[in-house]
C-alpha cells in the first residue's frame, strides 16, 4: 500500500515567535552592513580606477545583498518594520530596496508613521501602486494621507464601487475615532435561516476575516439585529434558526466614538470584536482586538513622550528636526529652573549663615517632585480611562491630599532624623520636616490640577506635565524651606 501525499510530506516546523528574534536579525543586518562598508572603504583606498578592485567590491556587494535579502525573506513583516525603524535613513533605504515586493504592503502598515514617510519617498509610482493595489479599504485609508494623490487615484480605479465607498467613508472620519480604525471585512447572515445554512455559507468562504469570534445578524436594510457567537454556532443543533440562538444584548460602537473609549470597552468587557453602527442602526464595520492593541500601544507611546514635552520623531532624524521638537519645552524648562534659582538667591543671607541648608533644600524639592509625579501618573491614567467625572473629582482630590499627607509625615520623620544627624540641630530637623510635608502637598496639588486643567481645555493632559511639576516643586520647595528657615532659625 502506498502512502498518501499528505503522509509523505514532512511535518512543518513551527516558528517560535520571540521579540528577541527581531533584535538578533537587526544585529545581523547591522553587522553585514558594517562589513560591506569596510570593503567599500578598502577599495576606495586603492588606486583610483583600479578595475580589479572595483570588480571585487561589486562582487562582495552583490554577495552581501543576496545574504541580506535571504535574511529578510525569512522574517515576519513586523520584524522587518522593527529593523527599518532601528536603522539610520541611508541604511534604512538600502535595506528597504531588498525587501520582497510581496511584503511591501504589510511592512508599510507595520512601521511607524515617521518611518513610513521616508519609505514611500524611496518608492517609485509603479511600486507604490503594486504595493497598495491589493490592500483592503480600511488599510488603504491608513496609508492614504502619506501616499501621493495620483497613487491613491490610480489604486481607486481598481476598487469596486463598494470598496471605493468604504475607502471614502474611512478617510472621512477623524484620526482618533472608531471610524478611522474599523474593519469592513465581516460575516453577516439573516435571522430567519438555520445554522446549517450558516455553516454551508462559511464553508464556501476562502477564509474567515481575522479575529472573527462572532457573526453579525442583520435584516435586509443591514440593520443589526443581534450577534451569533461562533462557539454557540458550533454546539447548537443545525436545524435551529439563527434568531433562536443569537444574542440580542450586545455592545456596539459609533464611528465617531473615540478610539480610546473603544479600547477601554474592549479591556472592560474582554472583547475580541465589536460591531460599529451608524446613527440609523446600520452595520457599517467592526473593530477587532488587533486594532485596539495598536491604539493602546500608540497612546502609551504618545503619553510617555508628552510628559517630557516631546512629539514622535525619527530617532535618526536631522538635527534641525530634533531641535524643533525638543527646544520649546527645554527652553521653558530653562526658564522654570532660572525661576527656582532666583527664589533660592533671595535667601542668600539665610543660606550664608546656615550653610547646611544648601545641602538639605535639594531633598525637599526632589521628594516633592517625586510625590507629585506619583499623583500625576494616577490622574493621567484615570483621565485616559474615563474614570474622573465632575461628581468624583473633589473626592479624588481630598483622597490624594490625605494620602500625600500621611506619606509625607512618615517620610519627613526620616528626613528630620537625617537633618538632625548632620546638623545636630533640632530646629533644622523640624524645619526640614515641615517643609517636606508642605512641598509634597504642593506636588500632589499640581499633580491633580495640571492634567485636569489641560483636559478641561481639550489639551493632552500629559503634554509637558513633568516640566510644570518640576517648576512648581522646585520653586515653591525652595521658597517654603528657606522661608521657614528664615523665620524660625534666624
C-alpha positions as a Python dict, from the first residue, in 0.01 Angstrom:
ca = {
    (1, 'X'): (0, 0, 0),
    (2, 'X'): (139, 341, -98),
    (3, 'X'): (137, 629, 138),
    (4, 'X'): (-68, 934, 57),
    (5, 'X'): (99, 1258, -43),
    (6, 'X'): (-6, 1414, 287),
    (7, 'X'): (155, 1131, 480),
    (8, 'X'): (478, 1158, 279),
    (9, 'X'): (503, 1533, 332),
    (10, 'X'): (736, 1616, 623),
    (11, 'X'): (571, 1791, 915),
    (12, 'X'): (602, 2168, 921),
    (13, 'X'): (841, 2316, 1170),
    (14, 'X'): (658, 2567, 1390),
    (15, 'X'): (818, 2909, 1409),
    (16, 'X'): (858, 3033, 1763),
    (17, 'X'): (768, 3400, 1791),
    (18, 'X'): (1018, 3576, 2013),
    (19, 'X'): (1079, 3953, 2033),
    (20, 'X'): (1450, 3875, 2061),
    (21, 'X'): (1441, 3724, 1710),
    (22, 'X'): (1396, 4070, 1562),
    (23, 'X'): (1683, 4204, 1775),
    (24, 'X'): (1910, 3922, 1660),
    (25, 'X'): (1811, 3988, 1299),
    (26, 'X'): (1881, 4360, 1348),
    (27, 'X'): (2226, 4282, 1486),
    (28, 'X'): (2297, 4056, 1189),
    (29, 'X'): (2180, 4321, 940),
    (30, 'X'): (2397, 4583, 1106),
    (31, 'X'): (2699, 4351, 1101),
    (32, 'X'): (2656, 4277, 729),
    (33, 'X'): (2618, 4647, 653),
    (34, 'X'): (2934, 4716, 853),
    (35, 'X'): (3130, 4455, 657),
    (36, 'X'): (3001, 4595, 331),
    (37, 'X'): (3115, 4943, 432),
    (38, 'X'): (3460, 4809, 532),
    (39, 'X'): (3506, 4654, 188),
    (40, 'X'): (3399, 4977, 21),
    (41, 'X'): (3647, 5176, 231),
    (42, 'X'): (3931, 4937, 145),
    (43, 'X'): (3856, 4962, -226),
    (44, 'X'): (3847, 5340, -213),
    (45, 'X'): (4196, 5339, -64),
    (46, 'X'): (4324, 5157, -372),
    (47, 'X'): (4449, 5342, -674),
    (48, 'X'): (4168, 5531, -844),
    (49, 'X'): (4025, 5348, -1142),
    (50, 'X'): (4163, 5010, -1034),
    (51, 'X'): (3933, 4780, -1234),
    (52, 'X'): (4023, 4472, -1033),
    (53, 'X'): (3946, 4643, -700),
    (54, 'X'): (3615, 4772, -835),
    (55, 'X'): (3524, 4422, -952),
    (56, 'X'): (3598, 4281, -607),
    (57, 'X'): (3386, 4548, -446),
    (58, 'X'): (3099, 4476, -683),
    (59, 'X'): (3113, 4101, -615),
    (60, 'X'): (3127, 4144, -238),
    (61, 'X'): (2845, 4398, -254),
    (62, 'X'): (2626, 4155, -450),
    (63, 'X'): (2706, 3875, -207),
    (64, 'X'): (2612, 4085, 95),
    (65, 'X'): (2290, 4197, -74),
    (66, 'X'): (2197, 3837, -150),
    (67, 'X'): (2263, 3735, 211),
    (68, 'X'): (2061, 4028, 343),
    (69, 'X'): (1773, 3953, 108),
    (70, 'X'): (1769, 3589, 218),
    (71, 'X'): (1763, 3701, 581),
    (72, 'X'): (1480, 3948, 521),
    (73, 'X'): (1269, 3699, 325),
    (74, 'X'): (1260, 3472, 630),
    (75, 'X'): (1134, 3743, 866),
    (76, 'X'): (782, 3845, 961),
    (77, 'X'): (681, 4189, 824),
    (78, 'X'): (662, 4322, 1181),
    (79, 'X'): (1025, 4220, 1238),
    (80, 'X'): (1127, 4386, 911),
    (81, 'X'): (948, 4700, 1027),
    (82, 'X'): (1140, 4688, 1356),
    (83, 'X'): (1471, 4664, 1169),
    (84, 'X'): (1384, 4957, 943),
    (85, 'X'): (1287, 5172, 1241),
    (86, 'X'): (1620, 5094, 1407),
    (87, 'X'): (1847, 5200, 1120),
    (88, 'X'): (1968, 5544, 1007),
    (89, 'X'): (1792, 5676, 698),
    (90, 'X'): (2061, 5579, 442),
    (91, 'X'): (2089, 5223, 571),
    (92, 'X'): (1710, 5204, 605),
    (93, 'X'): (1664, 5291, 238),
    (94, 'X'): (1926, 5034, 135),
    (95, 'X'): (1751, 4757, 331),
    (96, 'X'): (1407, 4866, 209),
    (97, 'X'): (1516, 4807, -151),
    (98, 'X'): (1596, 4444, -61),
    (99, 'X'): (1255, 4371, 93),
    (100, 'X'): (1046, 4140, -123),
    (101, 'X'): (767, 4327, -307),
    (102, 'X'): (511, 4085, -165),
    (103, 'X'): (595, 4217, 184),
    (104, 'X'): (590, 4588, 93),
    (105, 'X'): (226, 4645, 185),
    (106, 'X'): (247, 4462, 519),
    (107, 'X'): (567, 4641, 617),
    (108, 'X'): (422, 4982, 529),
    (109, 'X'): (128, 4908, 757),
    (110, 'X'): (353, 4791, 1042),
    (111, 'X'): (611, 5072, 1054),
    (112, 'X'): (566, 5393, 1250),
    (113, 'X'): (439, 5699, 1065),
    (114, 'X'): (773, 5878, 1071),
    (115, 'X'): (945, 5582, 902),
    (116, 'X'): (665, 5519, 654),
    (117, 'X'): (707, 5865, 503),
    (118, 'X'): (1073, 5803, 422),
    (119, 'X'): (999, 5458, 276),
    (120, 'X'): (727, 5593, 48),
    (121, 'X'): (961, 5867, -70),
    (122, 'X'): (1209, 5599, -184),
    (123, 'X'): (949, 5409, -390),
    (124, 'X'): (854, 5496, -745),
    (125, 'X'): (493, 5530, -854),
    (126, 'X'): (470, 5185, -1007),
    (127, 'X'): (597, 5012, -693),
    (128, 'X'): (355, 5210, -475),
    (129, 'X'): (59, 5115, -691),
    (130, 'X'): (165, 4749, -684),
    (131, 'X'): (211, 4752, -305),
    (132, 'X'): (-122, 4918, -227),
    (133, 'X'): (-332, 4768, -507),
    (134, 'X'): (-437, 4461, -305),
    (135, 'X'): (-498, 4638, 26),
    (136, 'X'): (-837, 4639, 192),
    (137, 'X'): (-1022, 4970, 205),
    (138, 'X'): (-951, 5026, 575),
    (139, 'X'): (-579, 4951, 528),
    (140, 'X'): (-556, 5183, 229),
    (141, 'X'): (-728, 5456, 431),
    (142, 'X'): (-450, 5430, 690),
    (143, 'X'): (-184, 5488, 424),
    (144, 'X'): (-371, 5739, 208),
    (145, 'X'): (-250, 6054, 394),
    (146, 'X'): (112, 5954, 324),
    (147, 'X'): (62, 5846, -38),
    (148, 'X'): (89, 6077, -341),
    (149, 'X'): (-259, 6179, -461),
    (150, 'X'): (-201, 6029, -807),
    (151, 'X'): (-120, 5691, -650),
    (152, 'X'): (-441, 5698, -444),
    (153, 'X'): (-638, 5790, -755),
    (154, 'X'): (-478, 5506, -953),
    (155, 'X'): (-550, 5250, -680),
    (156, 'X'): (-910, 5368, -654),
    (157, 'X'): (-963, 5276, -1020),
    (158, 'X'): (-904, 4911, -932),
    (159, 'X'): (-1158, 4909, -648),
    (160, 'X'): (-1517, 4803, -674),
    (161, 'X'): (-1791, 5056, -610),
    (162, 'X'): (-1842, 4914, -261),
    (163, 'X'): (-1470, 4925, -181),
    (164, 'X'): (-1440, 5280, -314),
    (165, 'X'): (-1731, 5390, -96),
    (166, 'X'): (-1572, 5220, 205),
    (167, 'X'): (-1240, 5394, 137),
    (168, 'X'): (-1400, 5737, 114),
    (169, 'X'): (-1602, 5668, 427),
    (170, 'X'): (-1296, 5558, 627),
    (171, 'X'): (-1095, 5861, 511),
    (172, 'X'): (-1375, 6093, 621),
    (173, 'X'): (-1359, 6007, 991),
    (174, 'X'): (-1134, 6191, 1241),
    (175, 'X'): (-795, 6033, 1304),
    (176, 'X'): (-861, 5924, 1664),
    (177, 'X'): (-1212, 5792, 1605),
    (178, 'X'): (-1356, 5441, 1581),
    (179, 'X'): (-1438, 5503, 1215),
    (180, 'X'): (-1070, 5551, 1136),
    (181, 'X'): (-971, 5210, 1275),
    (182, 'X'): (-1275, 4997, 1190),
    (183, 'X'): (-1255, 4699, 956),
    (184, 'X'): (-1505, 4640, 676),
    (185, 'X'): (-1448, 4264, 650),
    (186, 'X'): (-1709, 4071, 848),
    (187, 'X'): (-1961, 3789, 818),
    (188, 'X'): (-2330, 3878, 806),
    (189, 'X'): (-2635, 3649, 798),
    (190, 'X'): (-3014, 3678, 825),
    (191, 'X'): (-3204, 3577, 1137),
    (192, 'X'): (-3455, 3354, 955),
    (193, 'X'): (-3204, 3099, 823),
    (194, 'X'): (-3092, 2782, 1000),
    (195, 'X'): (-2750, 2719, 1145),
    (196, 'X'): (-2694, 2454, 878),
    (197, 'X'): (-2730, 2722, 612),
    (198, 'X'): (-2485, 2944, 800),
    (199, 'X'): (-2232, 2660, 821),
    (200, 'X'): (-2260, 2589, 449),
    (201, 'X'): (-2211, 2959, 379),
    (202, 'X'): (-1898, 2972, 597),
    (203, 'X'): (-1753, 2665, 425),
    (204, 'X'): (-1783, 2839, 88),
    (205, 'X'): (-1568, 3130, 207),
    (206, 'X'): (-1199, 3121, 121),
    (207, 'X'): (-1120, 3208, 484),
    (208, 'X'): (-1282, 3390, 774),
    (209, 'X'): (-1185, 3752, 840),
    (210, 'X'): (-917, 3781, 1107),
    (211, 'X'): (-1036, 3773, 1468),
    (212, 'X'): (-1384, 3651, 1378),
    (213, 'X'): (-1540, 3537, 1704),
    (214, 'X'): (-1900, 3626, 1617),
    (215, 'X'): (-2129, 3656, 1316),
    (216, 'X'): (-2349, 3964, 1278),
    (217, 'X'): (-2720, 3914, 1222),
    (218, 'X'): (-2875, 4186, 1004),
    (219, 'X'): (-3200, 4250, 820),
    (220, 'X'): (-3236, 4345, 455),
    (221, 'X'): (-3150, 4708, 532),
    (222, 'X'): (-2830, 4597, 708),
    (223, 'X'): (-2968, 4700, 1045),
    (224, 'X'): (-2806, 4497, 1321),
    (225, 'X'): (-3047, 4257, 1492),
    (226, 'X'): (-2808, 4053, 1705),
    (227, 'X'): (-2484, 3859, 1714),
    (228, 'X'): (-2418, 3487, 1677),
    (229, 'X'): (-2104, 3370, 1863),
    (230, 'X'): (-1909, 3104, 1673),
    (231, 'X'): (-1897, 2892, 1989),
    (232, 'X'): (-2277, 2882, 2000),
    (233, 'X'): (-2297, 2811, 1627),
    (234, 'X'): (-2075, 2504, 1664),
    (235, 'X'): (-2254, 2345, 1961),
    (236, 'X'): (-2615, 2414, 1861),
    (237, 'X'): (-2835, 2184, 1652),
    (238, 'X'): (-2802, 2256, 1276),
    (239, 'X'): (-3181, 2273, 1232),
    (240, 'X'): (-3209, 2564, 1478),
    (241, 'X'): (-3284, 2907, 1333),
    (242, 'X'): (-3039, 3189, 1393),
    (243, 'X'): (-3296, 3405, 1575),
    (244, 'X'): (-3333, 3133, 1842),
    (245, 'X'): (-2968, 3132, 1946),
    (246, 'X'): (-2843, 3481, 1864),
    (247, 'X'): (-2767, 3736, 2136),
    (248, 'X'): (-2988, 4042, 2133),
    (249, 'X'): (-2794, 4213, 2412),
    (250, 'X'): (-2459, 4327, 2277),
    (251, 'X'): (-2219, 4620, 2283),
    (252, 'X'): (-2197, 4846, 1977),
    (253, 'X'): (-1972, 5134, 1881),
    (254, 'X'): (-2042, 5451, 1685),
    (255, 'X'): (-1790, 5555, 1416),
    (256, 'X'): (-1746, 5895, 1584),
    (257, 'X'): (-1664, 5742, 1924),
    (258, 'X'): (-1310, 5795, 2047),
    (259, 'X'): (-1075, 5505, 1973),
    (260, 'X'): (-952, 5535, 2333),
    (261, 'X'): (-1309, 5480, 2456),
    (262, 'X'): (-1334, 5173, 2232),
    (263, 'X'): (-1008, 5042, 2377),
    (264, 'X'): (-1147, 5090, 2727),
    (265, 'X'): (-1461, 4895, 2634),
    (266, 'X'): (-1256, 4608, 2493),
    (267, 'X'): (-1048, 4595, 2812),
    (268, 'X'): (-1352, 4615, 3038),
    (269, 'X'): (-1564, 4354, 2864),
    (270, 'X'): (-1286, 4124, 2732),
    (271, 'X'): (-1399, 4168, 2372),
    (272, 'X'): (-1239, 4020, 2062),
    (273, 'X'): (-1450, 4220, 1816),
    (274, 'X'): (-1735, 4470, 1832),
    (275, 'X'): (-1980, 4594, 1567),
    (276, 'X'): (-1983, 4956, 1451),
    (277, 'X'): (-2328, 5105, 1378),
    (278, 'X'): (-2423, 5438, 1227),
    (279, 'X'): (-2698, 5663, 1362),
    (280, 'X'): (-2960, 5472, 1166),
    (281, 'X'): (-2864, 5143, 1327),
    (282, 'X'): (-2699, 5002, 1014),
    (283, 'X'): (-2393, 4782, 1049),
    (284, 'X'): (-2105, 4958, 872),
    (285, 'X'): (-1796, 4786, 1015),
    (286, 'X'): (-1632, 4626, 1313),
    (287, 'X'): (-1338, 4687, 1544),
    (288, 'X'): (-1112, 4396, 1640),
    (289, 'X'): (-871, 4336, 1924),
    (290, 'X'): (-581, 4384, 1680),
    (291, 'X'): (-697, 4740, 1610),
    (292, 'X'): (-740, 4807, 1981),
    (293, 'X'): (-392, 4680, 2070),
    (294, 'X'): (-245, 4922, 1815),
    (295, 'X'): (-444, 5209, 1970),
    (296, 'X'): (-326, 5119, 2320),
    (297, 'X'): (37, 5097, 2208),
    (298, 'X'): (23, 5429, 2027),
    (299, 'X'): (-150, 5603, 2319),
    (300, 'X'): (110, 5465, 2560),
    (301, 'X'): (396, 5590, 2342),
    (302, 'X'): (238, 5932, 2293),
    (303, 'X'): (173, 5969, 2665),
    (304, 'X'): (532, 5882, 2754),
    (305, 'X'): (664, 6138, 2504),
    (306, 'X'): (409, 6402, 2600),
    (307, 'X'): (510, 6400, 2965),
    (308, 'X'): (856, 6512, 2857),
    (309, 'X'): (713, 6770, 2616),
    (310, 'X'): (809, 6568, 2306),
    (311, 'X'): (633, 6463, 1989),
    (312, 'X'): (701, 6144, 1796),
    (313, 'X'): (1014, 6174, 1582),
    (314, 'X'): (1260, 5962, 1390),
    (315, 'X'): (1545, 5878, 1629),
    (316, 'X'): (1779, 5930, 1330),
    (317, 'X'): (1608, 6249, 1212),
    (318, 'X'): (1822, 6551, 1115),
    (319, 'X'): (1943, 6771, 1397),
    (320, 'X'): (1720, 7058, 1280),
    (321, 'X'): (1409, 6839, 1316),
    (322, 'X'): (1513, 6723, 1662),
    (323, 'X'): (1575, 7083, 1768),
    (324, 'X'): (1227, 7192, 1661),
    (325, 'X'): (1079, 6904, 1857),
    (326, 'X'): (1278, 6939, 2177),
    (327, 'X'): (1379, 7304, 2205),
    (328, 'X'): (1044, 7464, 2306),
    (329, 'X'): (992, 7270, 2628),
    (330, 'X'): (1364, 7269, 2707),
    (331, 'X'): (1367, 7648, 2682),
    (332, 'X'): (1059, 7661, 2902),
    (333, 'X'): (1233, 7427, 3146),
    (334, 'X'): (1533, 7662, 3146),
    (335, 'X'): (1303, 7948, 3243),
    (336, 'X'): (1149, 7746, 3524),
    (337, 'X'): (1491, 7641, 3653),
    (338, 'X'): (1603, 8003, 3644),
    (339, 'X'): (1295, 8098, 3844),
    (340, 'X'): (1376, 7835, 4106),
    (341, 'X'): (1735, 7963, 4128),
    (342, 'X'): (1608, 8319, 4162),
    (343, 'X'): (1384, 8214, 4451),
    (344, 'X'): (1679, 8050, 4625),
    (345, 'X'): (1900, 8357, 4568),
    (346, 'X'): (1656, 8573, 4763),
    (347, 'X'): (1751, 8380, 5076),
    (348, 'X'): (2125, 8423, 5030),
    (349, 'X'): (2162, 8567, 5380),
    (350, 'X'): (1990, 8269, 5539),
    (351, 'X'): (2198, 8015, 5346),
    (352, 'X'): (2524, 8202, 5419),
    (353, 'X'): (2455, 8186, 5793),
    (354, 'X'): (2330, 7827, 5798),
    (355, 'X'): (2532, 7660, 5524),
    (356, 'X'): (2381, 7316, 5591),
    (357, 'X'): (2056, 7440, 5437),
    (358, 'X'): (2217, 7439, 5091),
    (359, 'X'): (2264, 7061, 5118),
    (360, 'X'): (1915, 6992, 5250),
    (361, 'X'): (1697, 7204, 5021),
    (362, 'X'): (1755, 6975, 4719),
    (363, 'X'): (1600, 6689, 4920),
    (364, 'X'): (1285, 6893, 4984),
    (365, 'X'): (1250, 6979, 4614),
    (366, 'X'): (1326, 6626, 4495),
    (367, 'X'): (1082, 6449, 4727),
    (368, 'X'): (807, 6696, 4639),
    (369, 'X'): (863, 6630, 4271),
    (370, 'X'): (856, 6252, 4314),
    (371, 'X'): (540, 6268, 4521),
    (372, 'X'): (370, 6489, 4264),
    (373, 'X'): (483, 6260, 3984),
    (374, 'X'): (308, 5965, 4150),
    (375, 'X'): (-16, 6160, 4182),
    (376, 'X'): (9, 6295, 3827),
    (377, 'X'): (63, 5947, 3682),
    (378, 'X'): (-250, 5819, 3855),
    (379, 'X'): (-457, 6117, 3741),
    (380, 'X'): (-344, 6096, 3378),
    (381, 'X'): (-421, 5725, 3368),
    (382, 'X'): (-763, 5781, 3528),
    (383, 'X'): (-840, 6052, 3271),
    (384, 'X'): (-737, 5820, 2987),
    (385, 'X'): (-969, 5551, 3124),
    (386, 'X'): (-1257, 5798, 3167),
    (387, 'X'): (-1283, 5736, 3540),
    (388, 'X'): (-1282, 6100, 3652),
    (389, 'X'): (-1612, 6288, 3646),
    (390, 'X'): (-1747, 6607, 3799),
    (391, 'X'): (-1906, 6404, 4078),
    (392, 'X'): (-1593, 6227, 4199),
    (393, 'X'): (-1334, 6498, 4128),
    (394, 'X'): (-1338, 6666, 4469),
    (395, 'X'): (-1343, 6329, 4646),
    (396, 'X'): (-1037, 6227, 4444),
    (397, 'X'): (-853, 6550, 4528),
    (398, 'X'): (-919, 6507, 4901),
    (399, 'X'): (-804, 6145, 4887),
    (400, 'X'): (-478, 6230, 4711),
    (401, 'X'): (-401, 6512, 4953),
    (402, 'X'): (-473, 6286, 5252),
    (403, 'X'): (-258, 6003, 5116),
    (404, 'X'): (22, 6250, 5043),
    (405, 'X'): (-7, 6394, 5393),
    (406, 'X'): (23, 6050, 5553),
    (407, 'X'): (317, 5951, 5335),
    (408, 'X'): (474, 6291, 5392),
    (409, 'X'): (452, 6262, 5770),
    (410, 'X'): (623, 5923, 5763),
    (411, 'X'): (890, 6032, 5516),
    (412, 'X'): (953, 6361, 5688),
    (413, 'X'): (1036, 6182, 6013),
    (414, 'X'): (1317, 6001, 5834),
    (415, 'X'): (1430, 6326, 5670),
    (416, 'X'): (1422, 6505, 6005),
    (417, 'X'): (1640, 6237, 6163),
    (418, 'X'): (1886, 6274, 5875),
    (419, 'X'): (1888, 6655, 5908),
    (420, 'X'): (1947, 6626, 6284),
    (421, 'X'): (2225, 6373, 6229),
    (422, 'X'): (2428, 6602, 6003),
    (423, 'X'): (2341, 6935, 6169),
    (424, 'X'): (2292, 6837, 6535),
    (425, 'X'): (2007, 7089, 6544),
    (426, 'X'): (1651, 7005, 6646),
    (427, 'X'): (1528, 7330, 6492),
    (428, 'X'): (1673, 7246, 6150),
    (429, 'X'): (1522, 6898, 6172),
    (430, 'X'): (1175, 7039, 6247),
    (431, 'X'): (1201, 7295, 5965),
    (432, 'X'): (1307, 7014, 5731),
    (433, 'X'): (1010, 6804, 5838),
    (434, 'X'): (755, 7086, 5792),
    (435, 'X'): (898, 7194, 5455),
    (436, 'X'): (893, 6842, 5318),
    (437, 'X'): (529, 6783, 5414),
    (438, 'X'): (424, 7118, 5264),
    (439, 'X'): (613, 7064, 4939),
    (440, 'X'): (474, 6713, 4899),
    (441, 'X'): (124, 6861, 4930),
    (442, 'X'): (220, 7118, 4667),
    (443, 'X'): (337, 6838, 4438),
    (444, 'X'): (15, 6643, 4489),
    (445, 'X'): (-197, 6953, 4419),
    (446, 'X'): (-8, 7030, 4100),
    (447, 'X'): (-20, 6664, 4003),
    (448, 'X'): (-400, 6681, 4013),
    (449, 'X'): (-456, 7031, 3875),
    (450, 'X'): (-223, 7035, 3572),
    (451, 'X'): (-373, 6730, 3394),
    (452, 'X'): (-727, 6827, 3492),
    (453, 'X'): (-695, 7186, 3363),
    (454, 'X'): (-533, 7074, 3037),
    (455, 'X'): (-802, 6810, 2985),
    (456, 'X'): (-1071, 7070, 3063),
    (457, 'X'): (-948, 7285, 2772),
    (458, 'X'): (-917, 6992, 2534),
    (459, 'X'): (-539, 6958, 2557),
    (460, 'X'): (-328, 6648, 2608),
    (461, 'X'): (-315, 6605, 2990),
    (462, 'X'): (34, 6457, 2973),
    (463, 'X'): (196, 6720, 2748),
    (464, 'X'): (475, 6889, 2942),
    (465, 'X'): (324, 6788, 3274),
    (466, 'X'): (655, 6677, 3426),
    (467, 'X'): (816, 7012, 3333),
    (468, 'X'): (537, 7210, 3503),
    (469, 'X'): (551, 6983, 3806),
    (470, 'X'): (927, 7027, 3843),
    (471, 'X'): (887, 7403, 3818),
    (472, 'X'): (629, 7409, 4098),
    (473, 'X'): (805, 7173, 4338),
    (474, 'X'): (1150, 7330, 4288),
    (475, 'X'): (1042, 7694, 4315),
    (476, 'X'): (791, 7650, 4595),
    (477, 'X'): (1007, 7388, 4767),
    (478, 'X'): (1298, 7630, 4792),
    (479, 'X'): (1065, 7911, 4897),
    (480, 'X'): (894, 7707, 5169),
    (481, 'X'): (1212, 7553, 5311),
    (482, 'X'): (1425, 7867, 5310),
    (483, 'X'): (1129, 8081, 5416),
    (484, 'X'): (1064, 7864, 5722),
    (485, 'X'): (1437, 7862, 5797),
    (486, 'X'): (1447, 8243, 5781),
    (487, 'X'): (1151, 8273, 6019),
    (488, 'X'): (1243, 8011, 6277),
    (489, 'X'): (1619, 7972, 6261),
    (490, 'X'): (1745, 8329, 6239),
}
